[in-house]
Coordinates of C-alpha atoms in Angstrom, one line a residue:
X5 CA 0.0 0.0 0.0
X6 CA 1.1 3.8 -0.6
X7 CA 2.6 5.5 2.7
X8 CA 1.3 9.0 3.9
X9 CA 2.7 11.9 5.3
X10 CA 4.9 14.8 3.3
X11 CA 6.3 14.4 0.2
X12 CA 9.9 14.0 2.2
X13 CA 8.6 11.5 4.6
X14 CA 6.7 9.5 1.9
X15 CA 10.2 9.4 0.0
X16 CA 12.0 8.2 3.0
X17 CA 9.9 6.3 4.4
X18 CA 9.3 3.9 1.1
X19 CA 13.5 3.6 0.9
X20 CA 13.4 2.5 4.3
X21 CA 10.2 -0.4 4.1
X22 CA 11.7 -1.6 0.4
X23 CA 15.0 -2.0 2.2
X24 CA 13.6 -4.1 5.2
X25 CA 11.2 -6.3 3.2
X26 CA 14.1 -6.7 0.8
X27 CA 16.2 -7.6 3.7
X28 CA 13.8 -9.8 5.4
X29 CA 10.7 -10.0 3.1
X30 CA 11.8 -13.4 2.2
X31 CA 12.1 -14.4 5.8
X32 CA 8.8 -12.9 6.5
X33 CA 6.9 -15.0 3.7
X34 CA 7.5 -18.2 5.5
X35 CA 6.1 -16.8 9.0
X36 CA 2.9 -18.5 10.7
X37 CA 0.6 -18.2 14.1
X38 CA 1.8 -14.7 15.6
X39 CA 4.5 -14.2 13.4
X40 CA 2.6 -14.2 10.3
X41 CA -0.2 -11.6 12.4
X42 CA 3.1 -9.5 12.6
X43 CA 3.8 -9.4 9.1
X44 CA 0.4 -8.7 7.9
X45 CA 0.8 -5.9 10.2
X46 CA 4.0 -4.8 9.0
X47 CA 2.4 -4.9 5.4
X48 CA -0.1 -2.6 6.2
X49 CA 1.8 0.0 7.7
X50 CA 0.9 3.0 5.3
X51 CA 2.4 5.4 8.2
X52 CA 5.5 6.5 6.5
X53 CA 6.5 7.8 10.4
X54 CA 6.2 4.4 11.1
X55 CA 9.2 3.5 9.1
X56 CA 11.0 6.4 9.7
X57 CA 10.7 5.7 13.7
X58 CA 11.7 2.3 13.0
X59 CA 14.8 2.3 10.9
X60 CA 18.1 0.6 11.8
X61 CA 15.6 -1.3 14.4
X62 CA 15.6 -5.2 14.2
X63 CA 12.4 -7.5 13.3
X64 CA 12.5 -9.0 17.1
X65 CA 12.4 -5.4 18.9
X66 CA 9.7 -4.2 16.1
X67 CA 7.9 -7.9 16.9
X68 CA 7.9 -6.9 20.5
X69 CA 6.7 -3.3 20.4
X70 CA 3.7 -4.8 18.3
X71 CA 3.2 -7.4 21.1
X72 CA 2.7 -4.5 23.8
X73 CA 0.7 -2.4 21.7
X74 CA -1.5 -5.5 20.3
X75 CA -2.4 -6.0 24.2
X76 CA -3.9 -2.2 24.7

């Protein structure tokens, strides 16, 4: 899906989601149970501050910050 925000976010933010998925996108495909929910949430991140906030960060620690905030 297309990100929002500013034209300079946007920009950014798609470098920095086509880099993970092509870093772990092939990882990501083979996921199931709570991992898979994970990924379909990561796919439908359209928040382009979303991957801006989360560059250089690791799938675990993103996995875990959507484990706290899938409990509130």
């Amino acid at each position: 899906p297309g990100l929002k925000g500013s034209d300079r976010q946007i920009e950014w933010g798609r470098e920095l989601r086509g880099a993970f998925f092509a870093k772990y996108g092939d990882d990501m495909k083979k996921c199931t149970g709570k991992s898979a929910e994970f990924a379909a949430y990561l796919h439908a991140q359209t928040s382009a501050k979303y991957w801006i906030e989360s560059r250089g960060k690791m799938p675990q620690t993103m996995a875990r910050e959507w484990q706290i905030l899938s409990r509130t």
